[in-house]
Coordinates of C-alpha atoms in Angstrom, one line a residue:
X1 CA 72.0 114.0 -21.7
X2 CA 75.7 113.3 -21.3
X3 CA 78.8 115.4 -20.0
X4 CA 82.0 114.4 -21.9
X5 CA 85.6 115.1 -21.0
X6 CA 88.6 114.1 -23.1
X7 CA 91.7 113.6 -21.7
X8 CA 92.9 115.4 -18.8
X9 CA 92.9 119.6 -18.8
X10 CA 95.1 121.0 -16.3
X11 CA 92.8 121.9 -13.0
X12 CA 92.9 125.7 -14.1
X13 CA 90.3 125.1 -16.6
X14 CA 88.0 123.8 -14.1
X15 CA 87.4 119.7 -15.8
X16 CA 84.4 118.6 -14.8
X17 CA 84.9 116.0 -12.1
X18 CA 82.0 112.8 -11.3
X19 CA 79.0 112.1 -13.9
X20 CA 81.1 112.8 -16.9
X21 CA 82.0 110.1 -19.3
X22 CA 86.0 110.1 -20.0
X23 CA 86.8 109.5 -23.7
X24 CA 90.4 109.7 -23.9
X25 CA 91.7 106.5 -25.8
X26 CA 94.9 107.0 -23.7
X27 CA 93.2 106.5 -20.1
X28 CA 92.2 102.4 -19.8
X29 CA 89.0 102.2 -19.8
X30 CA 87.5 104.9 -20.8
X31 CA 84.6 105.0 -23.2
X32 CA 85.4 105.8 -27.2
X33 CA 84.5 109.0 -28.3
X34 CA 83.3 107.0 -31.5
X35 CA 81.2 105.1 -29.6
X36 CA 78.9 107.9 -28.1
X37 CA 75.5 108.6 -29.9
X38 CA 75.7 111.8 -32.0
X39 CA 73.6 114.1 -30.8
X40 CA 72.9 112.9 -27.0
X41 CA 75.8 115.1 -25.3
X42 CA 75.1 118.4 -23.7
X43 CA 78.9 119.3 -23.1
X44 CA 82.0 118.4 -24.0
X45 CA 85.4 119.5 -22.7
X46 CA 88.7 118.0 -24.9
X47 CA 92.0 118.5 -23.9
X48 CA 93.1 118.9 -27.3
X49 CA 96.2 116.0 -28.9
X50 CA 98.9 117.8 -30.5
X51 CA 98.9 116.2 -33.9
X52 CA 96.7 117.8 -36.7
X53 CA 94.9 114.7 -38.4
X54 CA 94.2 113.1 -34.4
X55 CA 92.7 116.8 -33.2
X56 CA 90.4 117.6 -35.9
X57 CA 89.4 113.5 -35.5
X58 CA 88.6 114.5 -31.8
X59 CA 87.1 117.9 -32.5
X60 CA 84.9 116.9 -35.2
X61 CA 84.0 113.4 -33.1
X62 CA 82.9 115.8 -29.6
X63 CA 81.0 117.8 -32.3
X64 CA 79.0 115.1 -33.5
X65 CA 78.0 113.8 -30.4
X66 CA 77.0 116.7 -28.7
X67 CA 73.0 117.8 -29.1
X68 CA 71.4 121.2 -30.4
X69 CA 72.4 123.8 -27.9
X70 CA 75.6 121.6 -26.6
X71 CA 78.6 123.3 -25.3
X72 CA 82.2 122.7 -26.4
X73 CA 85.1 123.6 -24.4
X74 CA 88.7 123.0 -25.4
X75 CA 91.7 124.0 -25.2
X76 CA 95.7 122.9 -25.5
X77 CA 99.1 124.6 -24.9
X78 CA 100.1 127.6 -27.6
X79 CA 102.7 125.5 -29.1
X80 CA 101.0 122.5 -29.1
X81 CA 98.2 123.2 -31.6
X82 CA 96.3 125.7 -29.4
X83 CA 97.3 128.5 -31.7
X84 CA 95.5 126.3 -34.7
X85 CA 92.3 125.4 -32.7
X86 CA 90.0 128.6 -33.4
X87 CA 90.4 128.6 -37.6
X88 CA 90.2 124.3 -37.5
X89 CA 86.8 125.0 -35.4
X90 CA 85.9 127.0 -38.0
X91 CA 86.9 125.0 -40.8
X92 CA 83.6 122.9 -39.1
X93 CA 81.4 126.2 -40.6
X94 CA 80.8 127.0 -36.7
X95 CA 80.9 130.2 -34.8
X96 CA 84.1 129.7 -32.4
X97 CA 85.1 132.1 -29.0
X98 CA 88.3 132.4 -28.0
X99 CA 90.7 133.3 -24.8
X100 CA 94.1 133.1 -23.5
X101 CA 95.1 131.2 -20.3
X102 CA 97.6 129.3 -18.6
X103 CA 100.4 129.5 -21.9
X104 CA 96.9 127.6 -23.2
X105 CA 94.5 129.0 -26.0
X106 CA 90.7 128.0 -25.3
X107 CA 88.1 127.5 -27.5
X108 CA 84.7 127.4 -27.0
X109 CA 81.5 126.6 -29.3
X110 CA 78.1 126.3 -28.9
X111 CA 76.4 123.7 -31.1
X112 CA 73.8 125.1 -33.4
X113 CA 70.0 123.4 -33.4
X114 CA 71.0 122.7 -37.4
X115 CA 74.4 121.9 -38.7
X116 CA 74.6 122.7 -42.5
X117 CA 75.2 120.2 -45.1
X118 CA 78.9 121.8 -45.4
X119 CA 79.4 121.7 -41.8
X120 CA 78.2 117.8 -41.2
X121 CA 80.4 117.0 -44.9
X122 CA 83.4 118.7 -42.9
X123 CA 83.0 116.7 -39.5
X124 CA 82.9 113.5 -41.9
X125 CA 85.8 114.3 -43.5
X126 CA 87.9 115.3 -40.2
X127 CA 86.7 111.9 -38.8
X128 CA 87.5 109.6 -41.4
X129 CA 90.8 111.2 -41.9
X130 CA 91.7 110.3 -38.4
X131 CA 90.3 107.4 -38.4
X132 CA 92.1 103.6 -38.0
X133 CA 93.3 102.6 -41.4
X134 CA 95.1 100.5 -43.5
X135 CA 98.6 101.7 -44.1
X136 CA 99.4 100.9 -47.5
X137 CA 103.5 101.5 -47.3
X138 CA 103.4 99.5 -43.4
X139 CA 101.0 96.8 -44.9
X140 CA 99.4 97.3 -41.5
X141 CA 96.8 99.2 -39.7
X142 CA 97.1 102.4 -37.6
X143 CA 96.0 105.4 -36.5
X144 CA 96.7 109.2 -36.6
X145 CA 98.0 109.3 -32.8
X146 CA 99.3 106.3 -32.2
X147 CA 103.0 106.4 -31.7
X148 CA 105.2 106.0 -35.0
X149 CA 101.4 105.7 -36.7
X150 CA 102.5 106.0 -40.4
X151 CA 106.4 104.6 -40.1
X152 CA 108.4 102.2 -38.3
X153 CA 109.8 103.4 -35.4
X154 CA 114.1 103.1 -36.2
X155 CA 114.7 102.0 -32.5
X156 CA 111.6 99.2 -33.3
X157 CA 113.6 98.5 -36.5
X158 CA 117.4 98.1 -34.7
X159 CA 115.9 95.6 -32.0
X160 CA 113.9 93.6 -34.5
X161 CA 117.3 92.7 -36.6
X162 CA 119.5 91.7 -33.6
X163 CA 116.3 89.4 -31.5
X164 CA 117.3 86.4 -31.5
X165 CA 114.2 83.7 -32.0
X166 CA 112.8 83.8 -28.4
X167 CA 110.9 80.9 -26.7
X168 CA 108.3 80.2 -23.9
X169 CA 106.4 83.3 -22.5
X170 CA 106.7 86.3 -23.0
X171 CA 104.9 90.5 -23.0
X172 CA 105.5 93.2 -25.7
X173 CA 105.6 96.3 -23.5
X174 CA 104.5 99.4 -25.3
X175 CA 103.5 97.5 -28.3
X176 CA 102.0 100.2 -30.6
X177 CA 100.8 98.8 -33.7
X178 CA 102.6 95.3 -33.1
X179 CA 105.6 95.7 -35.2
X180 CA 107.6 93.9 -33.2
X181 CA 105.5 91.7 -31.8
X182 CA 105.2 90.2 -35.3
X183 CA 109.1 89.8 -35.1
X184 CA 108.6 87.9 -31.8
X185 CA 106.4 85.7 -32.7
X186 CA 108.2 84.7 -35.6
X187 CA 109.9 82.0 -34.0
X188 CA 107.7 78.9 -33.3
X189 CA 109.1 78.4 -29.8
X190 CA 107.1 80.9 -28.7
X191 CA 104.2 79.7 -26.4
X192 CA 102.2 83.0 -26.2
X193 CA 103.0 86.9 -26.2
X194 CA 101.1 89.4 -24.4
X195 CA 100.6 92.9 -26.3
X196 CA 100.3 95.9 -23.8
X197 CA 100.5 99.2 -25.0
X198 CA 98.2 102.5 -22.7
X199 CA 96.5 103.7 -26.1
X200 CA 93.8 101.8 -27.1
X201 CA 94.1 103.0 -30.6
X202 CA 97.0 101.0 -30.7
X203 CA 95.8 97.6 -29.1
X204 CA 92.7 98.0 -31.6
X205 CA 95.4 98.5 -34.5
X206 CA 97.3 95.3 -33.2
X207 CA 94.5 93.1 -33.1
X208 CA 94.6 93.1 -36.8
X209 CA 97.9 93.7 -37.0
X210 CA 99.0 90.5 -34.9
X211 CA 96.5 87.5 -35.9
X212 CA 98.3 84.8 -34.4
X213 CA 96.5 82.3 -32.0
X214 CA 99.5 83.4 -29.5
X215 CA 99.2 86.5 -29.0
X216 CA 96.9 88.4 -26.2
X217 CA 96.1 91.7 -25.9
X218 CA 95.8 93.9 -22.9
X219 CA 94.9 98.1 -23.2
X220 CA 96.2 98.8 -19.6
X221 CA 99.0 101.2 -18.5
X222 CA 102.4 99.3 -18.4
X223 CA 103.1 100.7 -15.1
X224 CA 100.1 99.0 -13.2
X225 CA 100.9 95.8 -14.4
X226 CA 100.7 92.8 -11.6
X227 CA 104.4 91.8 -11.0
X228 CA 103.8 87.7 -11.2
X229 CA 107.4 86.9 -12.2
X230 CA 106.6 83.9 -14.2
X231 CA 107.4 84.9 -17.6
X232 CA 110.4 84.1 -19.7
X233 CA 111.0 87.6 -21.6
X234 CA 109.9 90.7 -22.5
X235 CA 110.6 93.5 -25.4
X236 CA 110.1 97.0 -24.9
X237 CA 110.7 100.4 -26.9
X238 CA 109.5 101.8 -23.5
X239 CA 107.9 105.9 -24.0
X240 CA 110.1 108.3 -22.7
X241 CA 107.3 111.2 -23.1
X242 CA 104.8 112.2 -21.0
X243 CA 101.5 114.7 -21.8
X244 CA 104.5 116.4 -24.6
X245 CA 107.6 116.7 -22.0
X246 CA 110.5 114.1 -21.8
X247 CA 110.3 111.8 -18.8
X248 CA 112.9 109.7 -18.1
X249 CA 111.1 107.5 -15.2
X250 CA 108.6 106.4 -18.2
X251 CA 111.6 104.0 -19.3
X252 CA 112.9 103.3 -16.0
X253 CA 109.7 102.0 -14.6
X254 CA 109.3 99.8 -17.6
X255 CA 112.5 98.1 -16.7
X256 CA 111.3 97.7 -13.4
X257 CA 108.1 96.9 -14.3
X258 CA 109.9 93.9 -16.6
X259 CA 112.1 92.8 -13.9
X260 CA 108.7 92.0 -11.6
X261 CA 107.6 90.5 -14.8
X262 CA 110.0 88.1 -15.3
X263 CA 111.0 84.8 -14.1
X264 CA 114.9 83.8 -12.6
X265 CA 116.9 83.5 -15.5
X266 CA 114.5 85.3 -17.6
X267 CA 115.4 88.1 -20.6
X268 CA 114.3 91.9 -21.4
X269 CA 115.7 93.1 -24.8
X270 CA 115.4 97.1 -24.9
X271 CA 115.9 99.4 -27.3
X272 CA 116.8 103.2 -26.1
X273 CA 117.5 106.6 -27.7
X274 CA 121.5 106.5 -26.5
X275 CA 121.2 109.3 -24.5
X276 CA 118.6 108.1 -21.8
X277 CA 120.6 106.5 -18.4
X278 CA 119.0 103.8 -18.1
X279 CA 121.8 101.5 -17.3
X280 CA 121.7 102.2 -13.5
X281 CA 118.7 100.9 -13.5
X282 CA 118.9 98.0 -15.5
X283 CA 122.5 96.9 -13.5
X284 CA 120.0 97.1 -10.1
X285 CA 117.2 95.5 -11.7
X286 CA 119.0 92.4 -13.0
X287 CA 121.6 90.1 -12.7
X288 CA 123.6 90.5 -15.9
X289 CA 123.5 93.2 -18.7
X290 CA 124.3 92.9 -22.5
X291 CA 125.1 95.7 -24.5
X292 CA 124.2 94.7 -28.3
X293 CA 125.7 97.7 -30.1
X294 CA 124.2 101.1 -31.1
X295 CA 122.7 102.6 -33.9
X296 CA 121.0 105.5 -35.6
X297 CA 121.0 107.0 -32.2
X298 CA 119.8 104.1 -30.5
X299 CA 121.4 101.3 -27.9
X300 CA 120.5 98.0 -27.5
X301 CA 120.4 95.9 -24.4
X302 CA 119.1 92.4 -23.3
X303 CA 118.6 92.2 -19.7
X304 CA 119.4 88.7 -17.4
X305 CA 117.0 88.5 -14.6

């Protein structure tokens, strides 16, 4: 039998540490929750996601893959869904305990030997609901989770009117879906792009997004990229959240991360929410700096290495 763990609970709740199978499609390399046999896990602990249609996916996936008598811990901040988690358990038609700890609620639920016909039809539902999909309205696949899943992103939008046709090669850093990786690789100058995004959600949703010989794709953190300085530009909406909480050095490493990237003479376009300070760090990172305007609360910059 298998010991799951989803994501990555803050050490009060006591996460289970080696000989447990991480499922988190946010940590590279993990093993997909969808992928694990139903019924061959004997716990499961799930740091719960804060949106509704992604948690229920997770909760109903740990609850079909854990075995008669299996053990279900979870748990998420109050404001972030944690207040939800007990009566979306037992929308499942299971028997759900519940405590208070750490500004957390947490949720636990033993698996019965026989789930009922209403319980299993629930689980379905939850998963298919959260599942990748085709996005009528985008005319491209996504998933509850990813970031901007159902919409394009405004900043995405500002940056992919003023690009200029690019050429040579180049990365799309943080490339959710691959919205604007299909703006890049509009132009035919362009000898090959690399998609990177931390989610693999979103590298699976760009890989039919994005079907262009050209294009790559890479489910890695942005920030553990090698640095080999051979590439002619890179785009980035860089994150500027971490785990829920605004964090500024998410951006700023990107631009780092794109200087190390990039070859002499080489280009980052950017697109920011206007009040991140970011310039200080681009003005050390590279050689010149172009503003390209502002909009819906958004700046624009390209970047001369």
């Amino acid at each position: 039998m298998t010991a799951l763990l989803h994501g990555r609970p803050p050490a009060v709740f006591d996460p289970p540490g080696s000989g447990v199978v991480q499922t988190s499609p946010l940590i590279p390399g993990s093993t997909p929750l969808e992928d694990i046999t139903p019924g061959s896990a004997e716990a499961a602990m799930v740091y719960a996601p804060p949106g509704v249609l992604e948690r229920r996916h997770t909760l109903a996936l740990a609850l079909r893959a854990l075995g008669p008598g299996g053990r279900l811990t979870t748990m998420a901040p109050k404001d972030k869904g944690g207040s939800r988690l007990k009566k979306e358990l037992q929308a499942f038609g299971v028997e759900v305990s519940e405590d208070a700890k750490a500004h957390h609620r947490r949720c636990v639920v033993i698996r019965p030997d026989t789930l009922s016909p209403e319980t299993e039809t629930a689980i379905d539902a939850a998963i298919a609901a959260g599942a990748l999909r085709l996005v009528e309205h985008l005319g491209a696949w996504s998933q509850p989770g990813v970031f901007a899943w159902d919409r394009i992103d405004p900043g995405t939008a500002l940056l992919a009117e003023v690009l200029p046709p690019l050429k040579g090669r180049g990365v799309d850093l943080g490339c959710g879906y691959g919205a604007l990786s299909t703006v890049v690789l509009r132009s035919p100058a362009v000898a090959d792009l690399t998609l990177v995004d931390l989610d693999r959600r979103a590298v699976e949703a760009a890989r039919r997004n994005v079907e262009d010989p050209r294009a790559a794709f890479d489910w890695a953190d942005v920030r553990t990229l090698a640095e080999t300085g051979d590439l002619d530009f890179a785009v980035t909406n860089p994150p500027f959240h971490d785990g829920g909480a605004e964090d500024r050095r998410l951006g700023q490493t990107f631009i780092r991360k794109a200087a190390g990237l990039l070859r002499r003479g080489g280009a980052l376009w950017l697109v920011a929410n206007r009040h991140l300070p970011y310039e200080a760090e681009l003005t050390a990172a590279f050689s010149r700096v172009v503003p390209h305007g502002e909009g819906a609360g958004y700046k624009l910059y390209e970047a001369v290495k």
